[in-house]
């Protein structure tokens, strides 16, 4: 690809500038797993340009922020961090680069240019691959760079990547989102849905398997509509190993030797077709913890959210999945306090949570996002009511998780060993098929292996066991 080749030349140019200078960088990733995967690509490019990772921001010659804007608190966090950087910039001349979803928002980049003129590079989600060129121009030509595109970028293949783990890997299978849920900013900052070519995905995962990776997570904002836009609009894609949908992709990944676990986020309930359910049931490596974002348990709120399913349809889907997939566990995302949500409507959400008994629930307080339909809704729920509902939901979820955790005690679980425990370096840590963290004492040569661990106790956020 010509564009990527051009960037490789810029990689070489920056590398020459950095020769024998022991340049260091830090990166702060503020968003979802897609954002993390983008950061891994940024790190790949940055390290090829001769930078090594610094422990501390004050030692860095290059500081990168990869931003998220899905909820409001991200903004406060970014501007706080930038304030801290001003002194470091003045004393050391550190290059400051900010990229990611928030940079696709005009009012944010305007604010940055006005109030934080010491930022060197602003880049968006569609121009990530051009980072070497932007960085070169910022260093060599001492220019302020603003490299943000409003149009959907292409999918760029062949970028270097520096992954966070040697055991499990994120693999983006599609970019963008076409769903326009009325609260959500993602379609505006990530553009329309575009799927990667089947061959590119399979080759990436085969390469991971050859390098000892055991687990892959397939990523996209709406993974179960993989290749759908291409088929609907007759956009050509290359047939490869019979892959023409998400279900066939899952089956093909299941056939890759060496990969032992497959996860994916996020699917949309409206696209959870029978072929996907059957593929999960018949693919032994696909973990039987499925993320199924609920958002609200009330049909009227779901309609206002533009989710395209009702409370009953969601519950029916759950029943169907449970009947076809043995030992199925579910996790979900829920928003409380969407504009107009009444007490009774909120209670429908509690009702669904009670009925489904999720293994894990990611809970969010509704946050107004500029440019979304939700922003203009006049019936916003008062802050204190949102918080009160959030706390009630949290209480219910935590009591369910405690009950569910107890069921693990005494069982033997297959655990993929990921590395040393973050809180106690004498222990190793790994995850069950259902994504529970398990810590246990064992020799480090077990890292990267799938082993049996007997669970002895539960501790809310993790389980403790022996091999
Ligand atoms: N594409 C994914 C979600 C991406 S954003 C999906 O559809 O599941 C992750 C989660 O953030 C969403 O599932 C939603 O629960 C939450 N979220 C998105 N916009 C939000 C907003 N404006 N306020 C609060 N939570 C929000
Ligand atoms: Fe946002 Fe909805 Fe798209 Fe998920 S599916 S990214 S919640 S618009
Ligand atoms: Fe945030 Fe962008 Fe992900 S807005 S949630 S980093 S797609």
Short mmCIF file of C-alpha atoms and ligand atoms in Angstrom, two decimals:
data_model
loop_
_atom_site.label_atom_id
_atom_site.label_comp_id
_atom_site.label_asym_id
_atom_site.label_seq_id
_atom_site.Cartn_x
_atom_site.Cartn_y
_atom_site.Cartn_z
CA UNK A 1 0.00 0.00 0.00
CA UNK A 2 1.55 3.27 -1.20
CA UNK A 3 0.44 5.31 1.84
CA UNK A 4 2.00 2.87 4.27
CA UNK A 5 5.20 2.71 2.20
CA UNK A 6 5.49 6.50 2.37
CA UNK A 7 5.17 6.31 6.13
CA UNK A 8 7.95 3.74 6.29
CA UNK A 9 10.23 6.33 4.73
CA UNK A 10 9.26 8.80 7.45
CA UNK A 11 9.98 6.13 10.05
CA UNK A 12 13.53 5.95 8.67
CA UNK A 13 13.87 9.75 8.65
CA UNK A 14 12.83 10.11 12.30
CA UNK A 15 15.05 7.18 13.22
CA UNK A 16 18.02 9.04 11.74
CA UNK A 17 17.15 12.18 13.69
CA UNK A 18 17.06 10.10 16.86
CA UNK A 19 20.30 8.20 16.26
CA UNK A 20 22.43 7.86 19.42
CA UNK A 21 20.14 10.20 21.30
CA UNK A 22 18.46 7.63 23.56
CA UNK A 23 15.02 9.10 22.93
CA UNK A 24 12.16 8.04 25.20
CA UNK A 25 8.38 8.11 24.99
CA UNK A 26 5.27 7.54 27.07
CA UNK A 27 1.76 6.81 25.90
CA UNK A 28 -1.51 7.10 27.79
CA UNK A 29 -4.44 5.12 26.41
CA UNK A 30 -7.76 6.46 27.60
CA UNK A 31 -10.37 4.42 25.72
CA UNK A 32 -11.79 1.03 24.82
CA UNK A 33 -10.02 -2.05 23.47
CA UNK A 34 -10.10 -0.61 19.94
CA UNK A 35 -8.32 2.44 21.27
CA UNK A 36 -5.82 0.11 23.02
CA UNK A 37 -5.24 -1.72 19.75
CA UNK A 38 -4.59 1.63 18.05
CA UNK A 39 -2.09 2.46 20.79
CA UNK A 40 -0.29 -0.81 20.16
CA UNK A 41 0.10 0.26 16.52
CA UNK A 42 1.32 3.72 17.59
CA UNK A 43 3.87 2.06 19.90
CA UNK A 44 4.96 -0.17 17.02
CA UNK A 45 5.66 2.87 14.84
CA UNK A 46 7.22 4.89 17.65
CA UNK A 47 9.63 2.12 18.67
CA UNK A 48 10.66 1.61 15.04
CA UNK A 49 11.54 5.30 15.02
CA UNK A 50 14.10 4.67 17.74
CA UNK A 51 12.21 5.56 20.92
CA UNK A 52 12.16 3.35 24.00
CA UNK A 53 9.47 3.42 26.64
CA UNK A 54 10.07 5.71 29.64
CA UNK A 55 8.72 4.88 33.09
CA UNK A 56 8.02 8.50 33.83
CA UNK A 57 6.56 11.34 31.80
CA UNK A 58 9.25 13.77 32.89
CA UNK A 59 11.92 11.58 31.24
CA UNK A 60 10.09 11.42 27.92
CA UNK A 61 11.00 13.25 24.70
CA UNK A 62 7.63 12.31 23.23
CA UNK A 63 4.33 12.11 25.13
CA UNK A 64 1.30 10.63 23.36
CA UNK A 65 -2.30 10.67 24.57
CA UNK A 66 -4.74 8.38 22.80
CA UNK A 67 -8.11 9.83 23.78
CA UNK A 68 -11.69 8.62 24.16
CA UNK A 69 -14.83 10.77 24.21
CA UNK A 70 -17.60 8.28 24.86
CA UNK A 71 -18.36 9.94 28.22
CA UNK A 72 -17.73 13.40 29.56
CA UNK A 73 -15.20 12.69 32.32
CA UNK A 74 -12.58 11.92 29.63
CA UNK A 75 -12.34 15.62 28.80
CA UNK A 76 -11.58 16.73 32.34
CA UNK A 77 -8.97 14.03 32.55
CA UNK A 78 -7.21 15.11 29.34
CA UNK A 79 -7.14 18.81 30.18
CA UNK A 80 -5.87 18.02 33.67
CA UNK A 81 -3.02 15.94 32.26
CA UNK A 82 -2.14 18.66 29.75
CA UNK A 83 -1.89 21.21 32.53
CA UNK A 84 0.66 19.00 34.28
CA UNK A 85 2.72 18.77 31.09
CA UNK A 86 3.23 22.51 30.61
CA UNK A 87 6.28 22.72 32.90
CA UNK A 88 7.89 19.62 31.42
CA UNK A 89 7.39 21.03 27.94
CA UNK A 90 9.02 24.34 28.92
CA UNK A 91 12.08 22.75 30.51
CA UNK A 92 12.69 19.88 28.11
CA UNK A 93 10.94 20.65 24.83
CA UNK A 94 9.02 17.39 24.94
CA UNK A 95 6.91 16.74 21.84
CA UNK A 96 3.25 16.44 22.85
CA UNK A 97 0.93 14.51 20.54
CA UNK A 98 -2.78 13.95 21.11
CA UNK A 99 -4.79 11.54 19.02
CA UNK A 100 -7.86 9.34 19.08
CA UNK A 101 -11.60 9.81 19.14
CA UNK A 102 -11.78 13.11 21.03
CA UNK A 103 -9.66 14.79 18.35
CA UNK A 104 -12.49 14.18 15.87
CA UNK A 105 -14.57 16.71 17.83
CA UNK A 106 -14.20 20.25 16.48
CA UNK A 107 -14.98 22.03 19.73
CA UNK A 108 -12.22 20.07 21.46
CA UNK A 109 -9.49 20.77 18.90
CA UNK A 110 -10.50 24.46 18.93
CA UNK A 111 -10.16 24.54 22.69
CA UNK A 112 -6.79 22.80 22.50
CA UNK A 113 -5.43 25.30 19.99
CA UNK A 114 -6.64 28.24 22.04
CA UNK A 115 -5.79 27.20 25.56
CA UNK A 116 -2.98 24.68 25.11
CA UNK A 117 -0.80 26.10 22.33
CA UNK A 118 2.14 23.96 23.45
CA UNK A 119 0.52 20.83 22.00
CA UNK A 120 2.59 19.87 18.92
CA UNK A 121 0.50 17.26 17.14
CA UNK A 122 -3.25 16.69 16.96
CA UNK A 123 -4.24 13.60 14.98
CA UNK A 124 -7.57 11.83 14.48
CA UNK A 125 -8.83 8.28 14.19
CA UNK A 126 -8.53 8.18 10.39
CA UNK A 127 -4.94 9.42 10.25
CA UNK A 128 -3.21 7.25 12.84
CA UNK A 129 -1.09 5.54 10.17
CA UNK A 130 0.40 8.96 9.26
CA UNK A 131 1.93 9.48 12.70
CA UNK A 132 5.56 9.10 11.47
CA UNK A 133 5.06 11.91 8.94
CA UNK A 134 3.32 14.16 11.50
CA UNK A 135 6.08 13.54 14.03
CA UNK A 136 8.84 14.21 11.49
CA UNK A 137 7.30 17.53 10.53
CA UNK A 138 6.82 18.53 14.17
CA UNK A 139 10.47 17.80 15.01
CA UNK A 140 12.27 18.84 11.85
CA UNK A 141 10.11 21.66 10.56
CA UNK A 142 9.05 22.77 14.05
CA UNK A 143 5.47 23.02 12.85
CA UNK A 144 2.25 22.63 14.79
CA UNK A 145 0.49 19.72 13.13
CA UNK A 146 -3.26 19.21 12.90
CA UNK A 147 -3.99 16.05 10.98
CA UNK A 148 -7.68 15.20 11.34
CA UNK A 149 -9.95 13.91 8.55
CA UNK A 150 -13.74 14.01 8.60
CA UNK A 151 -14.11 11.41 5.88
CA UNK A 152 -13.80 7.73 6.68
CA UNK A 153 -10.23 6.62 6.46
CA UNK A 154 -9.29 3.45 4.64
CA UNK A 155 -8.18 0.41 6.54
CA UNK A 156 -4.42 0.37 6.60
CA UNK A 157 -2.65 -2.97 6.74
CA UNK A 158 0.96 -3.73 7.48
CA UNK A 159 1.64 -1.19 10.24
CA UNK A 160 4.18 -2.32 12.82
CA UNK A 161 2.70 -3.25 16.19
CA UNK A 162 4.06 -3.51 19.72
CA UNK A 163 1.61 -5.62 21.70
CA UNK A 164 1.00 -5.30 25.43
CA UNK A 165 0.92 -9.05 26.08
CA UNK A 166 2.74 -12.14 24.75
CA UNK A 167 -0.19 -14.40 25.54
CA UNK A 168 -3.34 -12.68 24.34
CA UNK A 169 -3.88 -10.25 21.48
CA UNK A 170 -6.51 -7.83 20.24
CA UNK A 171 -7.35 -8.08 16.56
CA UNK A 172 -9.51 -5.33 15.07
CA UNK A 173 -11.82 -6.84 12.44
CA UNK A 174 -13.82 -3.74 11.52
CA UNK A 175 -13.78 0.01 11.96
CA UNK A 176 -16.63 2.43 12.55
CA UNK A 177 -20.30 2.02 13.38
CA UNK A 178 -23.56 2.52 11.48
CA UNK A 179 -25.98 2.12 14.36
CA UNK A 180 -26.31 5.67 15.66
CA UNK A 181 -27.64 4.82 19.10
CA UNK A 182 -29.00 8.21 20.13
CA UNK A 183 -26.69 8.63 23.15
CA UNK A 184 -23.49 7.60 21.41
CA UNK A 185 -20.69 9.65 19.86
CA UNK A 186 -18.78 6.72 18.35
CA UNK A 187 -20.33 6.80 14.82
CA UNK A 188 -19.36 10.48 14.55
CA UNK A 189 -15.76 10.03 15.59
CA UNK A 190 -15.04 6.62 14.04
CA UNK A 191 -16.99 6.96 10.80
CA UNK A 192 -18.99 4.34 8.93
CA UNK A 193 -18.58 0.60 9.22
CA UNK A 194 -15.76 -0.91 7.19
CA UNK A 195 -14.64 -4.52 7.53
CA UNK A 196 -11.10 -5.80 7.12
CA UNK A 197 -10.47 -8.39 4.44
CA UNK A 198 -10.88 -11.96 5.72
CA UNK A 199 -7.40 -12.90 4.52
CA UNK A 200 -5.76 -10.06 6.47
CA UNK A 201 -7.47 -11.12 9.69
CA UNK A 202 -6.68 -14.81 9.30
CA UNK A 203 -3.05 -14.12 8.39
CA UNK A 204 -2.65 -11.82 11.39
CA UNK A 205 -4.03 -14.49 13.72
CA UNK A 206 -1.91 -17.26 12.16
CA UNK A 207 1.11 -15.07 12.70
CA UNK A 208 0.08 -14.56 16.35
CA UNK A 209 -0.30 -18.32 16.81
CA UNK A 210 3.17 -18.93 15.33
CA UNK A 211 4.52 -16.46 17.87
CA UNK A 212 3.01 -18.30 20.81
CA UNK A 213 -0.17 -16.30 21.35
CA UNK A 214 -2.96 -18.40 22.84
CA UNK A 215 -5.93 -16.03 22.93
CA UNK A 216 -7.37 -13.53 20.47
CA UNK A 217 -10.13 -10.97 20.97
CA UNK A 218 -11.85 -9.90 17.76
CA UNK A 219 -12.71 -6.22 18.01
CA UNK A 220 -15.22 -3.88 16.44
CA UNK A 221 -18.10 -1.63 17.50
CA UNK A 222 -20.56 -4.10 16.04
CA UNK A 223 -18.64 -7.31 15.32
CA UNK A 224 -21.60 -9.45 14.37
CA UNK A 225 -22.32 -7.28 11.36
CA UNK A 226 -18.85 -8.06 10.00
CA UNK A 227 -18.92 -7.80 6.14
CA UNK A 228 -22.61 -6.86 6.15
CA UNK A 229 -22.16 -3.39 4.67
CA UNK A 230 -19.85 -4.84 2.04
CA UNK A 231 -22.49 -7.37 1.03
CA UNK A 232 -25.37 -4.86 1.08
CA UNK A 233 -23.54 -2.29 -0.99
CA UNK A 234 -21.74 -4.72 -3.27
CA UNK A 235 -18.36 -3.52 -2.08
CA UNK A 236 -15.98 -6.20 -3.31
CA UNK A 237 -14.09 -8.32 -0.81
CA UNK A 238 -11.86 -11.26 -1.39
CA UNK A 239 -13.33 -14.68 -0.59
CA UNK A 240 -10.98 -16.50 1.72
CA UNK A 241 -11.53 -19.83 3.50
CA UNK A 242 -15.27 -19.46 2.95
CA UNK A 243 -15.50 -16.37 5.15
CA UNK A 244 -18.46 -14.16 4.26
CA UNK A 245 -19.95 -13.27 7.68
CA UNK A 246 -19.11 -13.08 11.38
CA UNK A 247 -20.22 -16.68 11.92
CA UNK A 248 -17.94 -18.03 9.19
CA UNK A 249 -15.08 -15.87 10.50
CA UNK A 250 -15.48 -17.38 13.98
CA UNK A 251 -15.34 -20.89 12.52
CA UNK A 252 -12.24 -20.09 10.48
CA UNK A 253 -10.43 -18.64 13.50
CA UNK A 254 -11.46 -21.72 15.48
CA UNK A 255 -9.48 -23.81 12.96
CA UNK A 256 -6.20 -22.00 13.52
CA UNK A 257 -3.71 -24.29 15.28
CA UNK A 258 -2.15 -22.86 18.41
CA UNK A 259 -4.95 -20.44 19.24
CA UNK A 260 -6.80 -21.84 22.24
CA UNK A 261 -9.29 -19.12 23.09
CA UNK A 262 -11.38 -16.72 21.05
CA UNK A 263 -13.30 -13.76 22.45
CA UNK A 264 -15.09 -10.91 20.71
CA UNK A 265 -16.51 -7.45 21.60
CA UNK A 266 -18.96 -5.92 20.98
CA UNK A 267 -21.79 -7.71 19.27
CA UNK A 268 -25.19 -6.02 18.92
CA UNK A 269 -28.27 -7.96 20.07
CA UNK A 270 -30.18 -6.98 16.91
CA UNK A 271 -27.58 -8.75 14.74
CA UNK A 272 -27.30 -11.89 16.87
CA UNK A 273 -28.52 -14.23 14.15
CA UNK A 274 -28.86 -18.00 14.50
CA UNK A 275 -25.74 -18.70 12.44
CA UNK A 276 -23.68 -16.72 14.99
CA UNK A 277 -25.25 -18.63 17.90
CA UNK A 278 -24.57 -21.94 16.14
CA UNK A 279 -20.98 -20.95 15.36
CA UNK A 280 -20.37 -20.14 19.04
CA UNK A 281 -21.92 -23.42 20.14
CA UNK A 282 -19.93 -25.52 17.66
CA UNK A 283 -16.55 -23.75 18.00
CA UNK A 284 -14.78 -25.23 21.02
CA UNK A 285 -12.29 -22.37 21.32
CA UNK A 286 -14.89 -19.60 21.49
CA UNK A 287 -15.22 -18.64 25.17
CA UNK A 288 -18.69 -19.16 26.53
CA UNK A 289 -18.84 -15.73 28.12
CA UNK A 290 -20.62 -13.52 25.62
CA UNK A 291 -20.92 -9.76 25.94
CA UNK A 292 -24.47 -8.75 25.05
CA UNK A 293 -24.96 -5.00 25.59
CA UNK A 294 -28.41 -4.33 27.07
CA UNK A 295 -28.20 -0.54 27.67
CA UNK A 296 -31.75 -0.43 29.09
CA UNK A 297 -34.35 -3.02 30.06
CA UNK A 298 -37.30 -0.86 29.03
CA UNK A 299 -38.81 -1.05 25.56
CA UNK A 300 -39.72 2.64 25.34
CA UNK A 301 -36.25 3.75 26.44
CA UNK A 302 -34.68 1.26 24.03
CA UNK A 303 -36.73 2.79 21.23
CA UNK A 304 -35.58 6.30 22.16
CA UNK A 305 -32.03 4.98 22.29
CA UNK A 306 -32.51 3.61 18.76
CA UNK A 307 -31.40 0.14 19.85
CA UNK A 308 -33.87 -1.73 17.58
CA UNK A 309 -34.94 -4.42 20.07
CA UNK A 310 -37.52 -4.62 22.86
CA UNK A 311 -37.20 -5.91 26.42
CA UNK A 312 -38.97 -9.10 25.36
CA UNK A 313 -36.79 -9.61 22.28
CA UNK A 314 -33.66 -9.26 24.41
CA UNK A 315 -34.91 -11.78 26.97
CA UNK A 316 -36.01 -14.15 24.21
CA UNK A 317 -32.56 -13.94 22.62
CA UNK A 318 -30.95 -14.74 25.97
CA UNK A 319 -33.19 -17.79 26.39
CA UNK A 320 -32.41 -19.00 22.89
CA UNK A 321 -28.67 -18.56 23.41
CA UNK A 322 -28.79 -20.33 26.79
CA UNK A 323 -30.65 -23.27 25.28
CA UNK A 324 -28.22 -23.67 22.38
CA UNK A 325 -24.92 -22.91 24.11
CA UNK A 326 -24.19 -25.11 27.15
CA UNK A 327 -22.73 -23.29 30.21
CA UNK A 328 -23.28 -19.91 28.61
CA UNK A 329 -22.48 -16.86 30.74
CA UNK A 330 -23.30 -13.29 29.77
CA UNK A 331 -21.85 -9.87 30.44
CA UNK A 332 -23.40 -6.55 29.51
CA UNK A 333 -23.28 -2.73 29.36
CA UNK A 334 -26.03 -0.63 30.97
CA UNK A 335 -26.70 3.11 30.89
CA UNK A 336 -28.81 4.63 33.68
CA UNK A 337 -30.54 7.99 33.43
CA UNK A 338 -31.07 8.25 29.68
CA UNK A 339 -33.21 11.38 28.98
CA UNK A 340 -36.82 10.81 30.00
CA UNK A 341 -36.15 7.55 31.89
CA UNK A 342 -38.82 7.25 34.60
CA UNK A 343 -38.63 5.27 37.83
CA UNK A 344 -40.80 2.49 36.36
CA UNK A 345 -38.69 2.35 33.22
CA UNK A 346 -35.53 2.07 35.29
CA UNK A 347 -37.12 -0.79 37.24
CA UNK A 348 -37.42 -2.70 33.95
CA UNK A 349 -33.63 -2.56 33.74
CA UNK A 350 -33.37 -4.00 37.27
CA UNK A 351 -35.89 -6.67 36.23
CA UNK A 352 -33.81 -7.78 33.24
CA UNK A 353 -30.66 -7.83 35.38
CA UNK A 354 -32.45 -10.07 37.90
CA UNK A 355 -33.73 -12.39 35.17
CA UNK A 356 -30.53 -12.77 33.16
CA UNK A 357 -28.11 -12.92 36.12
CA UNK A 358 -25.08 -11.49 34.28
CA UNK A 359 -21.56 -12.62 35.07
CA UNK A 360 -20.29 -9.06 34.70
CA UNK A 361 -22.04 -5.69 34.20
CA UNK A 362 -20.37 -2.49 33.01
CA UNK A 363 -22.54 0.32 34.36
CA UNK A 364 -22.56 3.90 33.12
CA UNK A 365 -24.33 7.08 34.09
CA UNK A 366 -25.78 8.71 30.97
CA UNK A 367 -23.49 11.46 29.73
CA UNK A 368 -24.59 14.10 27.20
CA UNK A 369 -22.46 14.08 24.05
CA UNK A 370 -22.34 17.08 21.72
CA UNK A 371 -23.78 16.28 18.29
CA UNK A 372 -25.83 13.21 19.29
CA UNK A 373 -29.66 13.21 19.29
CA UNK A 374 -29.58 12.67 23.08
CA UNK A 375 -27.84 16.01 23.51
CA UNK A 376 -30.88 17.92 22.33
CA UNK A 377 -33.43 15.99 24.37
CA UNK A 378 -35.02 18.38 26.82
CA UNK A 379 -36.06 15.81 29.40
CA UNK A 380 -32.64 15.15 30.95
CA UNK A 381 -32.73 13.22 34.23
CA UNK A 382 -31.41 15.23 37.23
CA UNK A 383 -27.91 14.28 38.41
CA UNK A 384 -28.99 13.12 41.87
CA UNK A 385 -31.61 10.77 40.42
CA UNK A 386 -29.09 9.33 37.97
CA UNK A 387 -26.67 8.67 40.82
CA UNK A 388 -29.34 7.18 43.06
CA UNK A 389 -30.40 4.77 40.27
CA UNK A 390 -26.79 3.93 39.50
CA UNK A 391 -26.21 2.99 43.14
CA UNK A 392 -29.29 0.78 43.25
CA UNK A 393 -28.21 -1.02 40.09
CA UNK A 394 -24.69 -1.40 41.46
CA UNK A 395 -25.99 -2.94 44.68
CA UNK A 396 -28.04 -5.50 42.75
CA UNK A 397 -25.15 -6.34 40.41
CA UNK A 398 -22.65 -6.72 43.24
CA UNK A 399 -24.92 -9.05 45.17
CA UNK A 400 -25.34 -11.21 42.05
CA UNK A 401 -21.61 -11.25 41.40
CA UNK A 402 -20.94 -12.33 44.97
CA UNK A 403 -23.43 -15.18 44.60
CA UNK A 404 -21.95 -16.18 41.24
CA UNK A 405 -18.39 -16.06 42.60
CA UNK A 406 -19.33 -18.46 45.39
CA UNK A 407 -20.31 -21.04 42.78
CA UNK A 408 -16.69 -21.14 41.57
CA UNK A 409 -15.29 -22.14 44.98
CA UNK A 410 -14.44 -25.86 44.95
CA UNK A 411 -14.56 -26.15 41.15
CA UNK A 412 -11.60 -26.74 38.84
CA UNK A 413 -11.22 -24.11 36.13
CA UNK A 414 -9.14 -23.99 32.95
CA UNK A 415 -6.98 -20.90 33.38
CA UNK A 416 -4.85 -19.23 30.72
CA UNK A 417 -1.80 -17.98 32.64
CA UNK A 418 -1.08 -14.37 31.64
CA UNK A 419 1.80 -13.35 33.90
CA UNK A 420 2.73 -12.23 37.39
CA UNK A 421 -0.10 -10.94 39.53
CA UNK A 422 -0.13 -7.14 39.51
CA UNK A 423 -0.49 -6.90 43.28
CA UNK A 424 1.81 -9.74 44.36
CA UNK A 425 4.78 -10.69 42.19
CA UNK A 426 5.11 -14.05 43.97
CA UNK A 427 1.79 -15.11 42.48
CA UNK A 428 0.74 -15.71 38.90
CA UNK A 429 -2.48 -14.49 37.42
CA UNK A 430 -4.69 -15.73 34.62
CA UNK A 431 -8.28 -15.89 33.51
CA UNK A 432 -11.02 -18.47 33.29
CA UNK A 433 -13.04 -19.03 30.14
CA UNK A 434 -15.59 -16.70 31.76
CA UNK A 435 -12.92 -13.97 32.08
CA UNK A 436 -12.61 -14.14 35.90
CA UNK A 437 -9.17 -13.27 37.21
CA UNK A 438 -7.58 -16.15 39.14
CA UNK A 439 -4.38 -15.80 41.20
CA UNK A 440 -2.32 -18.77 42.38
CA UNK A 441 1.23 -19.75 43.28
CA UNK A 442 3.17 -21.41 40.47
CA UNK A 443 6.37 -21.46 38.50
CA UNK A 444 6.79 -18.69 35.91
CA UNK A 445 7.39 -21.18 33.12
CA UNK A 446 3.64 -21.76 33.15
CA UNK A 447 3.02 -18.29 31.68
CA UNK A 448 1.22 -18.72 28.37
CA UNK A 449 -0.11 -22.18 29.27
CA UNK A 450 -3.67 -23.31 29.79
CA UNK A 451 -3.75 -25.11 33.15
CA UNK A 452 -6.23 -26.51 35.67
CA UNK A 453 -6.64 -24.47 38.84
CA UNK A 454 -8.77 -25.50 41.80
CA UNK A 455 -10.60 -22.45 43.16
CA UNK A 456 -10.32 -22.11 46.94
CA UNK A 457 -11.76 -18.67 47.70
CA UNK A 458 -13.45 -15.68 46.12
CA UNK A 459 -12.53 -12.03 46.69
CA UNK A 460 -15.08 -9.94 44.78
CA UNK A 461 -12.73 -8.92 41.93
CA UNK A 462 -10.72 -12.13 41.70
CA UNK A 463 -10.59 -15.79 42.69
CA UNK A 464 -7.74 -17.53 44.48
CA UNK A 465 -6.75 -21.10 43.74
CA UNK A 466 -4.11 -23.86 43.63
CA UNK A 467 -2.87 -25.88 40.66
N1 LIG B 1 -20.24 -0.60 20.30
C1 LIG B 1 -20.33 -1.00 21.63
C2 LIG B 1 -20.14 0.05 22.68
C3 LIG B 1 -19.14 1.08 22.61
S1 LIG B 1 -19.17 2.28 23.87
C4 LIG B 1 -21.70 -1.52 21.84
O1 LIG B 1 -22.63 -1.17 21.15
O2 LIG B 1 -21.84 -2.27 22.77
C5 LIG B 1 -19.19 1.31 25.34
C6 LIG B 1 -20.34 1.56 26.22
O3 LIG B 1 -20.34 2.89 26.69
C7 LIG B 1 -21.71 1.42 25.58
O4 LIG B 1 -22.10 0.10 25.48
C8 LIG B 1 -22.58 2.21 26.50
O5 LIG B 1 -23.08 1.42 27.55
C9 LIG B 1 -21.65 3.25 27.06
N2 LIG B 1 -21.96 4.59 26.52
C10 LIG B 1 -21.89 4.98 25.23
N3 LIG B 1 -22.28 6.27 25.13
C11 LIG B 1 -22.60 6.69 26.39
C12 LIG B 1 -23.08 7.91 26.93
N4 LIG B 1 -23.31 8.96 26.18
N5 LIG B 1 -23.28 7.97 28.27
C13 LIG B 1 -23.04 6.90 29.05
N6 LIG B 1 -22.60 5.74 28.60
C14 LIG B 1 -22.38 5.61 27.27
FE1 LIG B 2 -22.34 3.42 19.93
FE2 LIG B 2 -24.49 2.01 19.43
FE3 LIG B 2 -22.47 2.00 17.70
FE4 LIG B 2 -22.20 0.79 20.05
S1 LIG B 2 -23.63 0.21 18.44
S2 LIG B 2 -20.73 2.16 19.08
S3 LIG B 2 -23.38 2.06 21.40
S4 LIG B 2 -23.76 3.74 18.20
FE1 LIG B 3 -13.91 5.80 23.33
FE2 LIG B 3 -13.43 5.90 20.79
FE3 LIG B 3 -13.50 3.58 22.02
S1 LIG B 3 -14.89 7.15 21.88
S2 LIG B 3 -14.99 3.93 23.62
S3 LIG B 3 -12.04 5.18 22.37
S4 LIG B 3 -14.17 4.02 19.95
#
